[in-house]
Amino acid sequence: MMEEEELEFVEELEAVLQLTPDVQLAIEQVFPSQDPLDRADFNAVEYINALFPTEQSLANIDEVVNKIRLKIRRLDDNIRTVVRGQTNVGQDGRQALEEAQKAIQQLFGKIKDIKDKAEKSEQMVKEITRDIKQLDHAKRHLTTSITTLNHLHMLAGGVDSLEAMTRRRQYGEVANLLQGVMNVLEHFHKYMGIPQIRQLSERVKAAQTELGQQILADFEEAFPSQGTKRPGGPSNVLRDACLVANILDPRIKQDIIKKFIKQHLSEYLVLFQENQDVAWLDKIDRRYAWIKRQLVDYEEKYGRMFPREWYMTERIAVEFCHVTRTELAKIMRTRAKEIEVKLLLFAIQRTTNFEGFLAKRFSGCTLTDGTLPKKPKAPDNPFHGIVSKCFEPHLYVYIESQDKNLGELIDRFVADFKAQGPPKPNTDEGGAVLPSCADLFVYYKKCMVQCSQLSTGEPMIALTTIFQKYLREYAWKILSGNLPKTTSSSGGLTISSLLKEKEGSEVAKFTLEELCLICSILSTAEYCLATTQQLEEKLKEKVDVSLIERINLTGEMDTFSTVISSSIQLLVQDLDAACDPALTAMSKMQWQNVEHVGDQSPYVTSVILHIKQNVPIIRDNLASTRKYFTQFCIKFANSFIPKFITHLFKCKPISMVGAEQLLLDTHSLKMVLLDLPSIGSQVVRKAPASYTKIVVKGMTWAEMILKVVMAPHEPSVVFVDNYIKLLTDCNTETFQKILDMKGLKRSEQSCMLELFRQRLPTPPSGPEGSSSLSLLAPTPEQESSRIRKLEKLIKKRL
């Protein structure tokens, strides 16, 4: 019964102590424990099994029970202590709360008392300081009144003194007093509503107006606009008057400057009137010599009269430039027919020299006061164009002169070429560039620099048009016009003539000198192309930014590119034509009568001979333009290989031995073409990949044609399939040509063609058409033996 009651008590206790997961997690965080008895998921069976894992461990059961009972007693003691400790907690908490409330009430009372006392103190301070504030305001107003009265006294006295000094022309004292009066008057702007203050302000303005008029009158008297005599030296009165003018309205200062400069340059306008002999361009030096003397004279006599910050010397020089530009423009319009290019260039040169002199002596700070032509291309010289701008409308004379000179230069180039003949063959340093080319561009550079110094506007555009004209003429008359002309050949080349042909004999239409000339023209055209591009860039640097888009030499560069293409085409046609008789002889040979495979055929020897004759010459003369030699090789391969295949189709009928000989010849030509860029050269270079790809593709296709011809046509299905695999050509005409080469009868060809059309939809499989001869299987053992024998022969030749 006791055990049952204990079990029921335990179950009730577990039901009461069943805590939520959150509470259990919080307890584990606050009281971490590794004891299994503290775990929420405690299992008594597992715990006992852990204590007694084996039967032998039951021998210690009494000891384990004693330990557990000891632990229970300790837990009971701890629980009892905690429970007893919590007995008086509630009563102690209530007592502490009551004490805290009493303390808060006491603190609130003390704060209230302090606040009341602070309000009483503030009220007392306000009563004490009320009278002090009134006294402070009174002091401030009194100080302001005294200061204003002092300023008023100074203003009234200053105005009286200013009026008196003005009447006596005491400008030195006026300069100091006027500035002070104006500074004092600024303090009375807010009092202008008072009649007396407004009256004083009006008296100051009247005094300023009177001073301005009086000073202008004094300068007019000292420097009359009419008459030729000048005073002997500067006046101290006028020097002080300039100091006063600095303070007055800026228009007074400007009027003084204008009148003085006008009077100072009046003699210049008389000496260099339009009807005077010294006014023309040939004596333009005298104008600049005159102003230099006048500047020296001014600095000696009047340099100290005007303030330094007026920059009077520079202003005189600038006004002289404006007047000179206007006068020169007027006289050049009147006598435009008398202007020659040498005279114009002389005047421009002297003028630009004078502008350079001004730039060295003056800073150009006064140029913003007047209108000055913008010359963005000369940032280091602010005076650039201040006079020389007047020559720009007449630069057409210079442009026309350059047009004439360039025309004569081209004619001289043509005459020199005819007299001297083509350049000598060059095999060491590449094709020689025609010297006339360098002369032309040197002259262009000289003209461009000279014109840019004269103008960076429309004249530069006109000069560019002239450049374009003569670049085209040079390309047509000197380059294209001197390319050798091709002539049609007649007759053919027989096998007997090929056999009799000796090594080194001339078959090519162009002579060695003509080949060198073509290479020289090609090199010259390339030089012109590159230099024309540089010329365009330099012209864009020289011309105004707004005109850059109008500089375009693309058409001229295209013209030189055309000359290059024509030269390469001539070289290709020459070598191609030299090989034509050999290919013709190949197509006329009786290939069905060839009895055995020997060395390469005579036509192959002839082709190789022509290649060895032409290519080294072309390569050596194009050593400086390697890329165009590569273009020549590529164009020759693209021309020769299709022509070779065309003649190959004409070789019909072909016996098995004949096909083997042709295959050997084709392979020999293929190896020669692969070596063509370096043939006959001591330095062996790897051929460009683009060229090698063309040769390998074209000549491999020719080899495949011969391999198909060599293959037996029985059984037909195998032959057709092998054709499609090797040639990957679905053209019926090509297949027809293969059948003609094999010498099949028309009836057999009809069956083959029909079968070919039926097999066309089947896509080719296996490796590409450049595969080895193993694709011909199945073939008879005899045919396989003959092909292996041919391969050995080719390797032996290599």
PDB file of C-alpha atoms in Angstrom, residues 62-292:
ATOM      1  CA  ASP A  62      23.865  -0.529  -1.229  1.00  0.00           C
ATOM      2  CA  GLU A  63      26.554   2.075  -1.757  1.00  0.00           C
ATOM      3  CA  VAL A  64      24.604   3.663  -4.644  1.00  0.00           C
ATOM      4  CA  VAL A  65      21.403   3.732  -2.606  1.00  0.00           C
ATOM      5  CA  ASN A  66      23.200   5.423   0.283  1.00  0.00           C
ATOM      6  CA  LYS A  67      24.572   8.088  -2.056  1.00  0.00           C
ATOM      7  CA  ILE A  68      21.142   8.788  -3.497  1.00  0.00           C
ATOM      8  CA  ARG A  69      19.592   9.005  -0.013  1.00  0.00           C
ATOM      9  CA  LEU A  70      22.353  11.428   0.999  1.00  0.00           C
ATOM     10  CA  LYS A  71      21.603  13.546  -2.025  1.00  0.00           C
ATOM     11  CA  ILE A  72      17.888  13.507  -1.207  1.00  0.00           C
ATOM     12  CA  ARG A  73      18.573  14.707   2.350  1.00  0.00           C
ATOM     13  CA  ARG A  74      20.713  17.546   1.024  1.00  0.00           C
ATOM     14  CA  LEU A  75      18.000  18.574  -1.399  1.00  0.00           C
ATOM     15  CA  ASP A  76      15.442  18.522   1.397  1.00  0.00           C
ATOM     16  CA  ASP A  77      17.685  20.717   3.527  1.00  0.00           C
ATOM     17  CA  ASN A  78      18.147  23.221   0.681  1.00  0.00           C
ATOM     18  CA  ILE A  79      14.410  23.329  -0.011  1.00  0.00           C
ATOM     19  CA  ARG A  80      13.659  23.788   3.691  1.00  0.00           C
ATOM     20  CA  THR A  81      16.153  26.645   3.950  1.00  0.00           C
ATOM     21  CA  VAL A  82      14.736  28.407   0.923  1.00  0.00           C
ATOM     22  CA  VAL A  83      11.150  28.024   2.092  1.00  0.00           C
ATOM     23  CA  ARG A  84      11.985  29.377   5.545  1.00  0.00           C
ATOM     24  CA  GLY A  85      13.904  32.250   3.985  1.00  0.00           C
ATOM     25  CA  GLN A  86      10.846  33.289   1.968  1.00  0.00           C
ATOM     26  CA  THR A  87       8.523  33.375   4.983  1.00  0.00           C
ATOM     27  CA  ASN A  88       9.124  37.055   5.890  1.00  0.00           C
ATOM     28  CA  VAL A  89       9.841  38.366   2.339  1.00  0.00           C
ATOM     29  CA  GLY A  90       6.357  39.777   1.754  1.00  0.00           C
ATOM     30  CA  GLN A  91       6.273  41.696   5.033  1.00  0.00           C
ATOM     31  CA  ASP A  92       9.758  43.138   4.488  1.00  0.00           C
ATOM     32  CA  GLY A  93       8.834  44.242   0.956  1.00  0.00           C
ATOM     33  CA  ARG A  94       5.730  46.106   2.137  1.00  0.00           C
ATOM     34  CA  GLN A  95       7.736  47.878   4.819  1.00  0.00           C
ATOM     35  CA  ALA A  96      10.419  48.933   2.278  1.00  0.00           C
ATOM     36  CA  LEU A  97       7.748  50.283  -0.083  1.00  0.00           C
ATOM     37  CA  GLU A  98       6.201  52.427   2.624  1.00  0.00           C
ATOM     38  CA  GLU A  99       9.604  53.872   3.517  1.00  0.00           C
ATOM     39  CA  ALA A 100      10.282  54.719  -0.149  1.00  0.00           C
ATOM     40  CA  GLN A 101       6.949  56.533  -0.464  1.00  0.00           C
ATOM     41  CA  LYS A 102       7.681  58.630   2.621  1.00  0.00           C
ATOM     42  CA  ALA A 103      11.126  59.583   1.211  1.00  0.00           C
ATOM     43  CA  ILE A 104       9.594  60.654  -2.105  1.00  0.00           C
ATOM     44  CA  GLN A 105       7.076  62.920  -0.320  1.00  0.00           C
ATOM     45  CA  GLN A 106       9.852  64.587   1.638  1.00  0.00           C
ATOM     46  CA  LEU A 107      11.920  65.113  -1.540  1.00  0.00           C
ATOM     47  CA  PHE A 108       8.968  66.651  -3.391  1.00  0.00           C
ATOM     48  CA  GLY A 109       8.438  69.144  -0.558  1.00  0.00           C
ATOM     49  CA  LYS A 110      12.077  70.239  -0.616  1.00  0.00           C
ATOM     50  CA  ILE A 111      12.001  70.715  -4.450  1.00  0.00           C
ATOM     51  CA  LYS A 112       8.899  72.897  -4.149  1.00  0.00           C
ATOM     52  CA  ASP A 113      10.593  75.096  -1.559  1.00  0.00           C
ATOM     53  CA  ILE A 114      13.653  75.521  -3.784  1.00  0.00           C
ATOM     54  CA  LYS A 115      11.464  76.487  -6.743  1.00  0.00           C
ATOM     55  CA  ASP A 116       9.620  79.140  -4.753  1.00  0.00           C
ATOM     56  CA  LYS A 117      12.894  80.641  -3.560  1.00  0.00           C
ATOM     57  CA  ALA A 118      14.272  80.692  -7.150  1.00  0.00           C
ATOM     58  CA  GLU A 119      11.223  82.572  -8.446  1.00  0.00           C
ATOM     59  CA  LYS A 120      11.576  85.138  -5.674  1.00  0.00           C
ATOM     60  CA  SER A 121      15.301  85.566  -6.519  1.00  0.00           C
ATOM     61  CA  GLU A 122      14.567  86.026 -10.223  1.00  0.00           C
ATOM     62  CA  GLN A 123      11.994  88.691  -9.497  1.00  0.00           C
ATOM     63  CA  MET A 124      14.469  90.474  -7.248  1.00  0.00           C
ATOM     64  CA  VAL A 125      17.191  90.392  -9.990  1.00  0.00           C
ATOM     65  CA  LYS A 126      14.788  91.832 -12.565  1.00  0.00           C
ATOM     66  CA  GLU A 127      13.960  94.721 -10.281  1.00  0.00           C
ATOM     67  CA  ILE A 128      17.641  95.375  -9.668  1.00  0.00           C
ATOM     68  CA  THR A 129      18.718  95.267 -13.390  1.00  0.00           C
ATOM     69  CA  ARG A 130      15.781  97.251 -14.796  1.00  0.00           C
ATOM     70  CA  ASP A 131      17.489 100.540 -14.144  1.00  0.00           C
ATOM     71  CA  ILE A 132      20.863  99.211 -15.387  1.00  0.00           C
ATOM     72  CA  LYS A 133      19.358  98.301 -18.793  1.00  0.00           C
ATOM     73  CA  GLN A 134      17.885 101.719 -19.162  1.00  0.00           C
ATOM     74  CA  LEU A 135      21.265 103.284 -18.455  1.00  0.00           C
ATOM     75  CA  ASP A 136      22.947 100.921 -20.959  1.00  0.00           C
ATOM     76  CA  HIS A 137      20.527 101.854 -23.765  1.00  0.00           C
ATOM     77  CA  ALA A 138      21.011 105.521 -22.977  1.00  0.00           C
ATOM     78  CA  LYS A 139      24.799 105.090 -23.194  1.00  0.00           C
ATOM     79  CA  ARG A 140      24.571 103.288 -26.558  1.00  0.00           C
ATOM     80  CA  HIS A 141      22.283 105.925 -28.065  1.00  0.00           C
ATOM     81  CA  LEU A 142      24.466 108.712 -26.737  1.00  0.00           C
ATOM     82  CA  THR A 143      27.589 107.137 -28.251  1.00  0.00           C
ATOM     83  CA  THR A 144      25.867 106.730 -31.616  1.00  0.00           C
ATOM     84  CA  SER A 145      24.679 110.324 -31.516  1.00  0.00           C
ATOM     85  CA  ILE A 146      28.156 111.631 -30.732  1.00  0.00           C
ATOM     86  CA  THR A 147      29.716 109.525 -33.510  1.00  0.00           C
ATOM     87  CA  THR A 148      27.096 110.667 -35.981  1.00  0.00           C
ATOM     88  CA  LEU A 149      27.593 114.300 -35.005  1.00  0.00           C
ATOM     89  CA  ASN A 150      31.343 113.893 -35.473  1.00  0.00           C
ATOM     90  CA  HIS A 151      30.770 112.330 -38.926  1.00  0.00           C
ATOM     91  CA  LEU A 152      28.341 115.119 -39.765  1.00  0.00           C
ATOM     92  CA  HIS A 153      30.903 117.714 -38.719  1.00  0.00           C
ATOM     93  CA  MET A 154      33.578 115.972 -40.783  1.00  0.00           C
ATOM     94  CA  LEU A 155      31.225 115.692 -43.771  1.00  0.00           C
ATOM     95  CA  ALA A 156      30.170 119.324 -43.635  1.00  0.00           C
ATOM     96  CA  GLY A 157      33.755 120.517 -43.245  1.00  0.00           C
ATOM     97  CA  GLY A 158      35.013 118.119 -45.880  1.00  0.00           C
ATOM     98  CA  VAL A 159      32.425 119.248 -48.417  1.00  0.00           C
ATOM     99  CA  ASP A 160      33.363 122.906 -47.839  1.00  0.00           C
ATOM    100  CA  SER A 161      37.068 122.109 -48.171  1.00  0.00           C
ATOM    101  CA  LEU A 162      36.443 119.940 -51.253  1.00  0.00           C
ATOM    102  CA  GLU A 163      34.607 122.740 -53.037  1.00  0.00           C
ATOM    103  CA  ALA A 164      37.338 125.236 -52.179  1.00  0.00           C
ATOM    104  CA  MET A 165      40.191 122.929 -53.266  1.00  0.00           C
ATOM    105  CA  THR A 166      38.391 122.143 -56.493  1.00  0.00           C
ATOM    106  CA  ARG A 167      38.223 125.804 -57.377  1.00  0.00           C
ATOM    107  CA  ARG A 168      41.960 126.186 -56.623  1.00  0.00           C
ATOM    108  CA  ARG A 169      42.784 122.930 -58.554  1.00  0.00           C
ATOM    109  CA  GLN A 170      44.566 121.457 -55.556  1.00  0.00           C
ATOM    110  CA  TYR A 171      44.121 117.936 -56.959  1.00  0.00           C
ATOM    111  CA  GLY A 172      46.710 116.330 -54.654  1.00  0.00           C
ATOM    112  CA  GLU A 173      44.758 117.350 -51.530  1.00  0.00           C
ATOM    113  CA  VAL A 174      41.452 116.635 -53.283  1.00  0.00           C
ATOM    114  CA  ALA A 175      42.483 113.035 -53.994  1.00  0.00           C
ATOM    115  CA  ASN A 176      43.030 112.340 -50.292  1.00  0.00           C
ATOM    116  CA  LEU A 177      40.012 114.340 -49.081  1.00  0.00           C
ATOM    117  CA  LEU A 178      37.511 113.055 -51.659  1.00  0.00           C
ATOM    118  CA  GLN A 179      37.998 109.431 -50.715  1.00  0.00           C
ATOM    119  CA  GLY A 180      37.488 110.285 -47.002  1.00  0.00           C
ATOM    120  CA  VAL A 181      34.347 112.299 -47.718  1.00  0.00           C
ATOM    121  CA  MET A 182      32.873 109.444 -49.731  1.00  0.00           C
ATOM    122  CA  ASN A 183      33.660 106.960 -46.962  1.00  0.00           C
ATOM    123  CA  VAL A 184      31.971 109.210 -44.354  1.00  0.00           C
ATOM    124  CA  LEU A 185      28.975 109.748 -46.633  1.00  0.00           C
ATOM    125  CA  GLU A 186      28.363 105.993 -46.683  1.00  0.00           C
ATOM    126  CA  HIS A 187      27.423 106.171 -42.962  1.00  0.00           C
ATOM    127  CA  PHE A 188      24.547 108.553 -43.761  1.00  0.00           C
ATOM    128  CA  HIS A 189      22.713 106.417 -46.356  1.00  0.00           C
ATOM    129  CA  LYS A 190      19.994 105.557 -43.809  1.00  0.00           C
ATOM    130  CA  TYR A 191      19.573 109.253 -42.931  1.00  0.00           C
ATOM    131  CA  MET A 192      18.911 110.497 -46.465  1.00  0.00           C
ATOM    132  CA  GLY A 193      15.385 111.335 -45.439  1.00  0.00           C
ATOM    133  CA  ILE A 194      16.769 114.281 -43.421  1.00  0.00           C
ATOM    134  CA  PRO A 195      16.900 117.397 -45.649  1.00  0.00           C
ATOM    135  CA  GLN A 196      20.283 118.601 -44.345  1.00  0.00           C
ATOM    136  CA  ILE A 197      21.925 115.207 -44.978  1.00  0.00           C
ATOM    137  CA  ARG A 198      20.395 114.962 -48.429  1.00  0.00           C
ATOM    138  CA  GLN A 199      21.680 118.475 -49.201  1.00  0.00           C
ATOM    139  CA  LEU A 200      25.228 117.507 -48.207  1.00  0.00           C
ATOM    140  CA  SER A 201      25.033 114.382 -50.399  1.00  0.00           C
ATOM    141  CA  GLU A 202      23.945 116.445 -53.373  1.00  0.00           C
ATOM    142  CA  ARG A 203      26.835 118.881 -52.790  1.00  0.00           C
ATOM    143  CA  VAL A 204      29.280 115.927 -52.841  1.00  0.00           C
ATOM    144  CA  LYS A 205      27.850 114.662 -56.140  1.00  0.00           C
ATOM    145  CA  ALA A 206      28.010 118.155 -57.607  1.00  0.00           C
ATOM    146  CA  ALA A 207      31.630 118.456 -56.520  1.00  0.00           C
ATOM    147  CA  GLN A 208      32.428 115.132 -58.194  1.00  0.00           C
ATOM    148  CA  THR A 209      30.774 116.243 -61.420  1.00  0.00           C
ATOM    149  CA  GLU A 210      32.604 119.568 -61.355  1.00  0.00           C
ATOM    150  CA  LEU A 211      35.896 117.771 -60.708  1.00  0.00           C
ATOM    151  CA  GLY A 212      35.348 115.447 -63.665  1.00  0.00           C
ATOM    152  CA  GLN A 213      34.535 118.265 -66.045  1.00  0.00           C
ATOM    153  CA  GLN A 214      37.383 120.393 -64.761  1.00  0.00           C
ATOM    154  CA  ILE A 215      39.961 117.591 -65.107  1.00  0.00           C
ATOM    155  CA  LEU A 216      38.787 116.784 -68.643  1.00  0.00           C
ATOM    156  CA  ALA A 217      39.086 120.458 -69.516  1.00  0.00           C
ATOM    157  CA  ASP A 218      42.603 120.586 -68.079  1.00  0.00           C
ATOM    158  CA  PHE A 219      43.648 117.598 -70.186  1.00  0.00           C
ATOM    159  CA  GLU A 220      42.033 119.093 -73.267  1.00  0.00           C
ATOM    160  CA  GLU A 221      43.964 122.284 -72.690  1.00  0.00           C
ATOM    161  CA  ALA A 222      47.231 120.425 -72.102  1.00  0.00           C
ATOM    162  CA  PHE A 223      46.712 117.982 -75.004  1.00  0.00           C
ATOM    163  CA  PRO A 224      44.504 119.653 -77.605  1.00  0.00           C
ATOM    164  CA  SER A 225      42.936 117.372 -80.176  1.00  0.00           C
ATOM    165  CA  GLN A 226      43.640 119.977 -82.876  1.00  0.00           C
ATOM    166  CA  GLY A 227      47.144 121.106 -83.626  1.00  0.00           C
ATOM    167  CA  THR A 228      50.455 119.378 -83.837  1.00  0.00           C
ATOM    168  CA  LYS A 229      52.379 120.844 -80.906  1.00  0.00           C
ATOM    169  CA  ARG A 230      52.617 119.043 -77.611  1.00  0.00           C
ATOM    170  CA  PRO A 231      53.617 120.393 -74.199  1.00  0.00           C
ATOM    171  CA  GLY A 232      57.246 120.067 -73.320  1.00  0.00           C
ATOM    172  CA  GLY A 233      56.733 117.704 -70.385  1.00  0.00           C
ATOM    173  CA  PRO A 234      54.271 116.310 -67.877  1.00  0.00           C
ATOM    174  CA  SER A 235      52.431 118.549 -65.380  1.00  0.00           C
ATOM    175  CA  ASN A 236      52.261 117.863 -61.646  1.00  0.00           C
ATOM    176  CA  VAL A 237      48.696 119.169 -61.681  1.00  0.00           C
ATOM    177  CA  LEU A 238      47.711 116.587 -64.302  1.00  0.00           C
ATOM    178  CA  ARG A 239      49.499 113.835 -62.397  1.00  0.00           C
ATOM    179  CA  ASP A 240      47.425 114.636 -59.284  1.00  0.00           C
ATOM    180  CA  ALA A 241      44.339 114.933 -61.504  1.00  0.00           C
ATOM    181  CA  CYS A 242      44.861 111.324 -62.577  1.00  0.00           C
ATOM    182  CA  LEU A 243      44.803 110.301 -58.906  1.00  0.00           C
ATOM    183  CA  VAL A 244      41.455 112.072 -58.522  1.00  0.00           C
ATOM    184  CA  ALA A 245      40.133 110.436 -61.700  1.00  0.00           C
ATOM    185  CA  ASN A 246      40.845 107.049 -60.135  1.00  0.00           C
ATOM    186  CA  ILE A 247      38.258 107.901 -57.446  1.00  0.00           C
ATOM    187  CA  LEU A 248      35.661 109.493 -59.730  1.00  0.00           C
ATOM    188  CA  ASP A 249      33.314 107.772 -62.158  1.00  0.00           C
ATOM    189  CA  PRO A 250      35.323 105.268 -64.318  1.00  0.00           C
ATOM    190  CA  ARG A 251      34.067 107.036 -67.433  1.00  0.00           C
ATOM    191  CA  ILE A 252      36.234 110.040 -66.554  1.00  0.00           C
ATOM    192  CA  LYS A 253      39.330 107.829 -66.540  1.00  0.00           C
ATOM    193  CA  GLN A 254      38.314 106.225 -69.843  1.00  0.00           C
ATOM    194  CA  ASP A 255      37.753 109.617 -71.484  1.00  0.00           C
ATOM    195  CA  ILE A 256      41.182 110.823 -70.353  1.00  0.00           C
ATOM    196  CA  ILE A 257      42.848 107.690 -71.727  1.00  0.00           C
ATOM    197  CA  LYS A 258      41.024 107.840 -75.047  1.00  0.00           C
ATOM    198  CA  LYS A 259      41.725 111.525 -75.620  1.00  0.00           C
ATOM    199  CA  PHE A 260      45.394 111.221 -74.710  1.00  0.00           C
ATOM    200  CA  ILE A 261      45.941 108.166 -76.945  1.00  0.00           C
ATOM    201  CA  LYS A 262      44.017 109.763 -79.795  1.00  0.00           C
ATOM    202  CA  GLN A 263      46.159 112.899 -79.559  1.00  0.00           C
ATOM    203  CA  HIS A 264      49.306 110.781 -79.264  1.00  0.00           C
ATOM    204  CA  LEU A 265      48.489 108.827 -82.468  1.00  0.00           C
ATOM    205  CA  SER A 266      47.240 111.804 -84.451  1.00  0.00           C
ATOM    206  CA  GLU A 267      50.658 112.244 -86.067  1.00  0.00           C
ATOM    207  CA  TYR A 268      50.618 108.563 -87.134  1.00  0.00           C
ATOM    208  CA  LEU A 269      47.347 108.988 -89.017  1.00  0.00           C
ATOM    209  CA  VAL A 270      48.792 111.948 -90.885  1.00  0.00           C
ATOM    210  CA  LEU A 271      52.144 110.350 -91.747  1.00  0.00           C
ATOM    211  CA  PHE A 272      50.628 107.081 -92.955  1.00  0.00           C
ATOM    212  CA  GLN A 273      47.563 108.278 -94.796  1.00  0.00           C
ATOM    213  CA  GLU A 274      46.295 106.033 -97.553  1.00  0.00           C
ATOM    214  CA  ASN A 275      47.677 108.314-100.258  1.00  0.00           C
ATOM    215  CA  GLN A 276      51.189 108.333 -98.786  1.00  0.00           C
ATOM    216  CA  ASP A 277      53.933 106.201-100.281  1.00  0.00           C
ATOM    217  CA  VAL A 278      54.989 104.887 -96.853  1.00  0.00           C
ATOM    218  CA  ALA A 279      51.486 103.520 -96.266  1.00  0.00           C
ATOM    219  CA  TRP A 280      51.893 100.559 -98.685  1.00  0.00           C
ATOM    220  CA  LEU A 281      52.903  97.076 -97.623  1.00  0.00           C
ATOM    221  CA  ASP A 282      56.462  97.291 -98.892  1.00  0.00           C
ATOM    222  CA  LYS A 283      57.231  99.946 -96.251  1.00  0.00           C
ATOM    223  CA  ILE A 284      55.274  98.392 -93.412  1.00  0.00           C
ATOM    224  CA  ASP A 285      58.444  98.315 -91.297  1.00  0.00           C
ATOM    225  CA  ARG A 286      58.248 102.089 -90.957  1.00  0.00           C
ATOM    226  CA  ARG A 287      54.913 101.856 -89.171  1.00  0.00           C
ATOM    227  CA  TYR A 288      56.341  99.588 -86.498  1.00  0.00           C
ATOM    228  CA  ALA A 289      59.529 101.602 -86.204  1.00  0.00           C
ATOM    229  CA  TRP A 290      57.427 104.744 -85.636  1.00  0.00           C
ATOM    230  CA  ILE A 291      55.394 103.259 -82.779  1.00  0.00           C
ATOM    231  CA  LYS A 292      58.538 101.913 -81.109  1.00  0.00           C
TER     232      LYS A 292
END
